[in-house]
Amino acid sequence: MTKKVLFTHSYFYRFDPKQWKAKQPFPPLATITAASFLRSFGYEVNLFDTALRKSPEEILTEIANYKPDYLIIYDDGFNYLTKMCLTNMREAAFRMTEIAKQKNITVIVSSSDATDHYDKYLNAGADFVIIGEAEQTLKELLDALTTNTKNVFSVDGIVYKSDNQIIKTNPRQIERNLDVFSMAAWDLINIDDYKKVWSEGKKEFSLNIATTRGCPFKCNWCAKPIYGNRYNSRSPENVIDEIEFLQRKFGVNYFWFCDDIFGLKPGWVQEFRDLVKQRNLRFKYKIQSRVDLLLKEDTINALAESGADIVWVGAESGSQKILDAMEKGTTVDEIYQATKLLKSKNIKVAFFLQFGYLNETKDDIEKTIKMVLELMPDEIGISVSYPLPGTKFYDIVKEQMKEKKNWTDSDDLSLMFRNTYHPAYYKKLHRYVHKVYKKKVSIEAIKKIVTQPMNLNKNYLRSALMSFYYFPAELIDRISLKKLETLG
């Protein structure tokens, strides 16, 4: 008899105020990729997609209707939010585990948080935790469970309890040929529900695609609990096939390539560009990359010619001292070069910025703000340094961390270790820098209205009018920051 497998994940957009306000939810890509892989071996799969749900309790109805043999809590390893191990995610996973165990359902968990804290998940009732890349492990584990439970000890990449002892099997080897994984099970997603939320936010609907796994760079604050420091790519043809399918099936023409680094493999971006042209495809996309990689060969030209709309770069800081301390491997000069070159090709630039790294001074902070105002990226995303288990950075600060070791949601912005200033300073700094940036956007809009009155549009007018808010708001925050500098 075919065993029924119910997939779910622990990220609820509705539980994350910052992300829910943005109205840009993405389906759990890694989850439906694993579901597709398992289905290719004859397992019956279904999905309880928590993304747009209001409560973990809603899984009760799904379990009652579907009657699964296994519940797989499989978090999306391509979503940077799930790597942060937010406490509301852990609590949701524990509650769904509790509900499933009350129905005598075997619970298997794969997530960054479970990898780092597998004992907590096993103690909460999970039967197995998968460590590392999970598809092959999950398939072998279910095969073992459906034939003979005693065989599980031979499955690499799992942790479980036996006679109250925690058993950890051999590590799982990373899959190098990503084309072996079948296309994600998009049929399990209610795309219309996602489109509705995007429409509410008045944004062009977008879907997520992963072309790679892992990252070979060693920024000392960046954790890679699932895919590790290796870097493996799907073939450009494989990716293009999925794009064509998604355009045909769902009418989507904008994609978020959610790789840690897009197109690192030499020649990949160029081959991708050539295929886009050969198949006469039309779409736009955004990616994450590194400024040093963007400056190699004709990478930026190839991105522009294949539809790149926005490139998010890990700028992190305008201080070379901080970049070196992070072991980032990039320079401030490269940030300037890559930003200017991208803009020259009409590609938007967005900066990830990080404040509060060890030994960061006011001078370092001011250098970052200066860089932002000089380069004026199209978007900025600001965070404070967040210690993730398994990183060198975490090991340095873990003794300073008190009871709070995880953010509740992505808008928490708590600095969880001692640094130059009080944690309240960094929360205010996040908001201050946004206001300084928006104030400059307003100034630029006013200049364009004055110098190019015939080219007016509502965006310029809206930005110009917002100056009445940002000018006083920035001043008030600056005064507040000055006061917070003196807090112990």
Coordinates of N, CA and C in Angstrom, one line a residue, residues 29-195:
L29 N 10.1 26.8 -1.8 CA 10.7 26.2 -3.0 C 11.4 24.9 -2.6
A30 N 12.2 24.9 -1.6 CA 12.9 23.6 -1.3 C 11.9 22.5 -0.8
T31 N 10.9 22.9 -0.2 CA 9.8 22.0 0.3 C 9.2 21.3 -0.9
I32 N 8.8 22.0 -1.9 CA 8.1 21.4 -3.1 C 9.1 20.7 -4.0
T33 N 10.3 21.1 -3.9 CA 11.4 20.3 -4.7 C 11.5 18.9 -4.1
A34 N 11.6 18.9 -2.7 CA 11.7 17.6 -2.1 C 10.5 16.7 -2.3
A35 N 9.3 17.4 -2.3 CA 8.1 16.6 -2.6 C 8.1 16.0 -4.0
S36 N 8.5 16.8 -4.9 CA 8.6 16.3 -6.3 C 9.6 15.1 -6.4
F37 N 10.7 15.3 -5.8 CA 11.7 14.2 -5.8 C 11.1 12.9 -5.2
L38 N 10.4 13.0 -4.1 CA 9.9 11.8 -3.4 C 8.8 11.2 -4.3
R39 N 8.0 12.1 -4.9 CA 6.9 11.6 -5.7 C 7.4 10.8 -6.9
S40 N 8.6 11.2 -7.4 CA 9.1 10.5 -8.6 C 9.5 9.0 -8.2
F41 N 9.5 8.7 -6.9 CA 9.8 7.3 -6.5 C 8.5 6.6 -6.1
G42 N 7.4 7.2 -6.4 CA 6.1 6.5 -6.1 C 5.4 6.9 -4.8
Y43 N 6.0 7.8 -4.0 CA 5.3 8.2 -2.8 C 4.2 9.1 -3.1
E44 N 3.1 9.0 -2.4 CA 1.9 10.0 -2.6 C 2.2 11.2 -1.7
V45 N 2.2 12.3 -2.2 CA 2.6 13.5 -1.5 C 1.5 14.6 -1.5
N46 N 1.5 15.4 -0.4 CA 0.6 16.5 -0.4 C 1.3 17.6 0.4
L47 N 0.8 18.8 0.4 CA 1.4 20.0 1.1 C 0.4 20.7 1.9
F48 N 0.8 21.0 3.2 CA 0.1 21.9 4.0 C 1.0 23.2 4.0
D49 N 0.7 24.1 3.1 CA 1.5 25.3 2.9 C 1.2 26.4 4.0
T50 N 2.1 26.5 5.0 CA 1.9 27.4 6.1 C 2.0 28.9 5.7
A51 N 2.6 29.2 4.6 CA 3.0 30.6 4.2 C 1.9 31.6 4.5
L52 N 0.7 31.3 4.0 CA -0.4 32.3 4.1 C -1.4 31.9 5.1
R53 N -1.1 30.8 5.9 CA -2.0 30.4 7.0 C -2.0 31.3 8.2
K54 N -3.0 31.1 9.0 CA -3.1 32.0 10.2 C -2.6 31.3 11.5
S55 N -2.5 30.0 11.5 CA -2.2 29.2 12.7 C -1.7 27.8 12.4
P56 N -0.8 27.3 13.1 CA -0.4 25.9 13.0 C -1.6 24.9 13.2
E57 N -2.6 25.4 14.0 CA -3.7 24.5 14.3 C -4.5 24.1 13.0
E58 N -4.3 24.9 12.0 CA -5.0 24.5 10.7 C -4.6 23.2 10.1
I59 N -3.4 22.7 10.6 CA -3.0 21.4 10.0 C -3.9 20.3 10.5
L60 N -4.6 20.5 11.6 CA -5.6 19.5 12.1 C -6.5 19.0 11.0
T61 N -7.1 20.0 10.3 CA -8.0 19.7 9.2 C -7.3 18.9 8.1
E62 N -6.1 19.4 7.7 CA -5.4 18.7 6.7 C -5.1 17.3 7.0
I63 N -4.7 17.0 8.2 CA -4.4 15.7 8.7 C -5.6 14.8 8.7
A64 N -6.7 15.4 9.2 CA -8.0 14.6 9.2 C -8.5 14.2 7.8
N65 N -8.3 15.1 6.8 CA -8.7 14.8 5.5 C -7.8 13.9 4.7
Y66 N -6.5 14.1 4.9 CA -5.5 13.4 4.1 C -5.0 12.1 4.7
K67 N -5.0 12.1 6.0 CA -4.6 10.9 6.8 C -3.2 10.4 6.4
P68 N -2.2 11.3 6.6 CA -0.8 10.9 6.2 C -0.2 9.9 7.2
D69 N 0.8 9.1 6.6 CA 1.6 8.2 7.4 C 2.8 9.0 8.0
Y70 N 3.2 10.0 7.3 CA 4.4 10.8 7.7 C 4.1 12.3 7.5
L71 N 4.6 13.0 8.5 CA 4.6 14.5 8.4 C 6.0 14.9 8.2
I72 N 6.3 15.6 7.1 CA 7.7 16.1 6.9 C 7.7 17.6 7.1
I73 N 8.3 18.1 8.1 CA 8.5 19.6 8.3 C 9.8 19.9 7.6
Y74 N 9.6 20.5 6.4 CA 10.8 20.7 5.5 C 10.9 22.2 5.2
D75 N 11.8 22.9 5.9 CA 11.8 24.3 5.7 C 12.6 24.6 4.4
D76 N 12.3 25.8 3.9 CA 12.8 26.2 2.6 C 14.3 26.8 2.8
G77 N 15.2 25.9 2.5 CA 16.6 26.3 2.6 C 17.1 27.4 1.6
F78 N 16.2 27.7 0.7 CA 16.6 28.8 -0.3 C 16.1 30.2 0.2
N79 N 15.4 30.2 1.3 CA 14.8 31.4 1.9 C 15.7 31.9 3.1
Y80 N 16.4 33.0 2.9 CA 17.3 33.5 4.0 C 16.6 33.6 5.3
L81 N 15.3 33.9 5.3 CA 14.6 34.0 6.6 C 14.6 32.8 7.4
T82 N 14.5 31.6 6.7 CA 14.5 30.3 7.5 C 15.9 30.0 8.1
K83 N 17.0 30.6 7.5 CA 18.3 30.3 8.0 C 18.5 31.1 9.4
M84 N 17.6 32.1 9.6 CA 17.8 32.8 10.8 C 17.2 32.1 12.1
C85 N 16.5 31.0 11.9 CA 16.0 30.3 13.0 C 15.2 31.1 13.9
L86 N 14.2 31.8 13.4 CA 13.3 32.7 14.1 C 12.5 31.8 15.1
T87 N 12.3 32.4 16.3 CA 11.6 31.6 17.4 C 10.2 31.3 17.0
N88 N 9.5 32.2 16.3 CA 8.1 31.8 15.9 C 8.0 30.6 15.0
M89 N 9.1 30.4 14.2 CA 9.2 29.2 13.4 C 9.4 28.0 14.2
R90 N 10.3 28.1 15.2 CA 10.5 26.9 16.0 C 9.3 26.5 16.8
E91 N 8.6 27.5 17.3 CA 7.3 27.2 18.1 C 6.2 26.6 17.2
A92 N 6.2 27.1 15.9 CA 5.2 26.5 15.0 C 5.5 25.1 14.6
A93 N 6.8 24.8 14.5 CA 7.3 23.4 14.2 C 7.0 22.5 15.3
F94 N 7.2 23.0 16.5 CA 6.9 22.1 17.7 C 5.4 21.9 17.9
R95 N 4.6 22.8 17.6 CA 3.1 22.6 17.7 C 2.6 21.7 16.6
M96 N 3.1 21.8 15.4 CA 2.7 20.8 14.4 C 3.2 19.4 14.7
T97 N 4.4 19.3 15.3 CA 4.9 18.0 15.7 C 4.0 17.4 16.7
E98 N 3.6 18.2 17.7 CA 2.7 17.8 18.8 C 1.4 17.2 18.2
I99 N 0.8 18.0 17.3 CA -0.4 17.6 16.7 C -0.3 16.3 16.0
A100 N 0.8 16.1 15.2 CA 1.0 14.9 14.4 C 1.2 13.7 15.3
K101 N 2.0 13.9 16.4 CA 2.2 12.7 17.3 C 1.0 12.3 18.0
Q102 N 0.1 13.2 18.3 CA -1.2 12.8 18.9 C -2.0 11.9 18.0
K103 N -1.7 12.0 16.7 CA -2.4 11.1 15.7 C -1.5 9.9 15.3
N104 N -0.4 9.7 16.0 CA 0.5 8.6 15.8 C 1.2 8.6 14.4
I105 N 1.5 9.9 14.0 CA 2.1 10.1 12.7 C 3.6 10.2 12.9
T106 N 4.4 9.6 12.1 CA 5.9 9.8 12.2 C 6.3 11.1 11.7
V107 N 7.1 11.8 12.5 CA 7.5 13.2 12.1 C 9.0 13.3 11.8
I108 N 9.3 13.9 10.6 CA 10.6 14.0 10.2 C 10.9 15.5 9.9
V109 N 12.0 16.1 10.4 CA 12.2 17.5 10.3 C 13.5 17.8 9.5
S110 N 13.5 18.7 8.6 CA 14.7 19.2 7.9 C 14.6 20.7 7.9
S111 N 15.6 21.3 8.7 CA 15.6 22.8 8.7 C 17.0 23.2 9.3
S112 N 17.3 24.5 9.1 CA 18.5 25.0 9.6 C 18.5 25.0 11.1
D113 N 17.4 25.3 11.7 CA 17.3 25.3 13.2 C 17.4 23.9 13.7
A114 N 16.7 23.0 13.1 CA 16.8 21.6 13.6 C 18.2 21.0 13.4
T115 N 18.9 21.4 12.4 CA 20.3 21.0 12.2 C 21.1 21.4 13.3
D116 N 21.0 22.7 13.7 CA 21.8 23.3 14.8 C 21.3 22.8 16.2
H117 N 20.0 22.5 16.3 CA 19.5 22.2 17.7 C 18.6 20.9 17.6
Y118 N 19.1 19.9 17.0 CA 18.3 18.6 16.8 C 17.8 18.1 18.1
D119 N 18.5 18.2 19.2 CA 18.1 17.7 20.5 C 16.7 18.3 20.9
K120 N 16.6 19.6 20.6 CA 15.3 20.3 21.0 C 14.2 19.7 20.2
Y121 N 14.4 19.4 18.9 CA 13.3 18.9 18.1 C 13.0 17.5 18.4
L122 N 14.0 16.7 18.8 CA 13.7 15.3 19.2 C 13.0 15.3 20.5
N123 N 13.4 16.2 21.4 CA 12.7 16.3 22.7 C 11.3 16.8 22.6
A124 N 11.0 17.5 21.5 CA 9.6 18.0 21.2 C 8.8 17.0 20.6
G125 N 9.3 15.8 20.2 CA 8.5 14.7 19.7 C 8.9 14.3 18.3
A126 N 9.8 15.0 17.6 CA 10.1 14.6 16.2 C 10.8 13.2 16.3
D127 N 10.5 12.4 15.3 CA 11.1 11.1 15.3 C 12.5 11.1 14.7
F128 N 12.7 11.9 13.7 CA 14.0 12.0 13.0 C 14.3 13.5 12.6
V129 N 15.5 13.9 12.6 CA 16.0 15.2 12.1 C 17.0 14.9 11.0
I130 N 16.8 15.5 9.9 CA 17.7 15.3 8.7 C 18.8 16.4 8.8
I131 N 20.0 16.0 8.7 CA 21.2 17.0 8.7 C 21.7 17.2 7.3
G132 N 21.8 18.4 6.8 CA 22.3 18.7 5.5 C 21.3 18.6 4.4
E133 N 21.8 18.5 3.2 CA 20.9 18.3 2.0 C 20.0 17.1 2.2
A134 N 18.7 17.3 2.0 CA 17.8 16.3 2.5 C 17.1 15.4 1.6
E135 N 17.0 15.7 0.3 CA 16.2 14.9 -0.6 C 16.5 13.4 -0.6
Q136 N 17.8 13.1 -0.9 CA 18.2 11.7 -0.9 C 18.1 11.0 0.4
T137 N 18.4 11.8 1.5 CA 18.3 11.2 2.8 C 16.8 10.9 3.1
L138 N 15.9 11.8 2.8 CA 14.5 11.6 3.1 C 14.0 10.3 2.3
K139 N 14.4 10.2 1.1 CA 13.9 9.0 0.3 C 14.4 7.7 0.9
E140 N 15.7 7.7 1.3 CA 16.3 6.5 1.9 C 15.7 6.2 3.2
L141 N 15.4 7.2 4.0 CA 14.8 7.0 5.3 C 13.4 6.5 5.2
L142 N 12.6 7.0 4.3 CA 11.2 6.5 4.1 C 11.2 5.1 3.6
D143 N 12.2 4.8 2.7 CA 12.3 3.4 2.2 C 12.6 2.5 3.3
A144 N 13.5 2.9 4.2 CA 13.8 2.0 5.4 C 12.7 1.9 6.3
L145 N 11.9 3.0 6.6 CA 10.8 2.9 7.5 C 9.7 2.1 7.0
T146 N 9.5 2.0 5.7 CA 8.4 1.3 5.1 C 8.7 -0.2 5.0
T147 N 10.0 -0.5 5.1 CA 10.4 -2.0 5.0 C 10.7 -2.5 6.4
N148 N 11.7 -1.8 7.1 CA 12.1 -2.4 8.3 C 12.8 -1.2 9.1
T149 N 12.1 -0.8 10.2 CA 12.6 0.3 11.0 C 14.0 0.1 11.5
K150 N 14.5 -1.1 11.7 CA 15.8 -1.3 12.1 C 16.9 -0.9 11.1
N151 N 16.5 -0.7 9.9 CA 17.4 -0.3 8.8 C 17.8 1.2 8.9
V152 N 17.2 2.0 9.7 CA 17.4 3.4 9.7 C 18.9 3.8 10.0
F153 N 19.5 2.9 10.8 CA 20.9 3.3 11.3 C 21.8 3.3 10.1
S154 N 21.5 2.7 9.0 CA 22.4 2.7 7.8 C 22.1 3.9 6.9
V155 N 21.1 4.8 7.2 CA 20.8 6.0 6.4 C 21.7 7.1 6.8
D156 N 22.5 7.6 5.9 CA 23.4 8.8 6.3 C 22.6 10.0 6.4
G157 N 23.1 10.9 7.3 CA 22.5 12.3 7.4 C 21.3 12.4 8.3
I158 N 21.1 11.5 9.3 CA 19.9 11.6 10.2 C 20.4 11.6 11.7
V159 N 19.5 12.1 12.5 CA 19.7 12.1 14.0 C 18.3 11.6 14.5
Y160 N 18.4 10.6 15.5 CA 17.2 10.1 16.1 C 17.5 9.6 17.5
K161 N 16.4 9.3 18.2 CA 16.6 8.7 19.5 C 16.4 7.2 19.6
S162 N 17.2 6.5 20.3 CA 17.0 5.1 20.5 C 17.3 4.8 22.0
D163 N 16.4 4.2 22.7 CA 16.6 4.0 24.2 C 17.1 5.2 24.9
N164 N 16.4 6.3 24.6 CA 16.7 7.6 25.2 C 18.2 8.1 24.9
Q165 N 18.8 7.5 23.9 CA 20.1 8.0 23.5 C 20.0 8.6 22.1
I166 N 20.7 9.7 21.9 CA 20.6 10.4 20.6 C 21.7 9.7 19.7
I167 N 21.2 9.3 18.5 CA 22.0 8.6 17.6 C 22.2 9.5 16.3
K168 N 23.5 9.7 16.0 CA 23.8 10.5 14.8 C 24.5 9.7 13.8
T169 N 23.9 9.5 12.6 CA 24.6 8.6 11.6 C 25.7 9.4 10.8
N170 N 26.3 8.8 9.9 CA 27.4 9.4 9.1 C 26.8 10.6 8.3
P171 N 27.7 11.6 8.0 CA 27.2 12.7 7.2 C 26.8 12.3 5.8
R172 N 25.8 13.1 5.3 CA 25.3 12.9 3.9 C 26.2 13.6 3.0
Q173 N 26.6 13.0 1.9 CA 27.4 13.7 0.8 C 26.5 14.6 0.0
I174 N 27.0 15.8 -0.4 CA 26.2 16.7 -1.2 C 26.1 16.2 -2.6
E175 N 24.9 16.4 -3.2 CA 24.6 16.0 -4.6 C 25.3 17.0 -5.5
R176 N 26.2 16.6 -6.4 CA 26.9 17.5 -7.3 C 26.1 17.8 -8.5
N177 N 25.3 16.9 -9.0 CA 24.6 17.1 -10.3 C 23.1 17.4 -9.9
L178 N 22.9 18.7 -9.9 CA 21.5 19.2 -9.4 C 20.4 18.9 -10.5
D179 N 20.8 18.5 -11.7 CA 19.8 18.2 -12.7 C 19.1 16.9 -12.4
V180 N 19.6 16.1 -11.4 CA 18.9 14.9 -11.0 C 17.6 15.1 -10.3
F181 N 17.5 16.3 -9.7 CA 16.3 16.7 -9.0 C 15.2 17.2 -10.0
S182 N 14.1 16.5 -10.0 CA 13.0 16.9 -10.9 C 12.5 18.3 -10.5
M183 N 11.8 18.9 -11.5 CA 11.2 20.3 -11.2 C 10.3 20.3 -10.0
A184 N 10.4 21.4 -9.3 CA 9.5 21.5 -8.1 C 8.1 21.2 -8.4
A185 N 7.4 20.6 -7.4 CA 6.0 20.3 -7.5 C 5.1 21.5 -7.4
W186 N 5.1 22.3 -8.4 CA 4.3 23.6 -8.4 C 2.8 23.3 -8.3
D187 N 2.4 22.1 -8.7 CA 1.0 21.8 -8.6 C 0.5 21.8 -7.2
L188 N 1.4 21.7 -6.2 CA 1.0 21.6 -4.8 C 0.7 23.0 -4.2
I189 N 1.1 24.0 -5.0 CA 0.9 25.4 -4.5 C -0.3 26.0 -5.1
N190 N -1.1 26.8 -4.3 CA -2.2 27.5 -4.8 C -1.7 28.9 -5.2
I191 N -1.3 29.0 -6.5 CA -0.6 30.2 -7.0 C -1.6 31.4 -6.9
D192 N -2.9 31.1 -7.1 CA -3.8 32.3 -7.0 C -3.8 33.0 -5.7
D193 N -3.6 32.2 -4.6 CA -3.5 32.8 -3.3 C -2.3 33.8 -3.2
Y194 N -1.2 33.3 -3.8 CA 0.0 34.2 -3.7 C -0.2 35.4 -4.6
K195 N -0.8 35.2 -5.8 CA -1.0 36.3 -6.7 C -1.9 37.4 -6.0

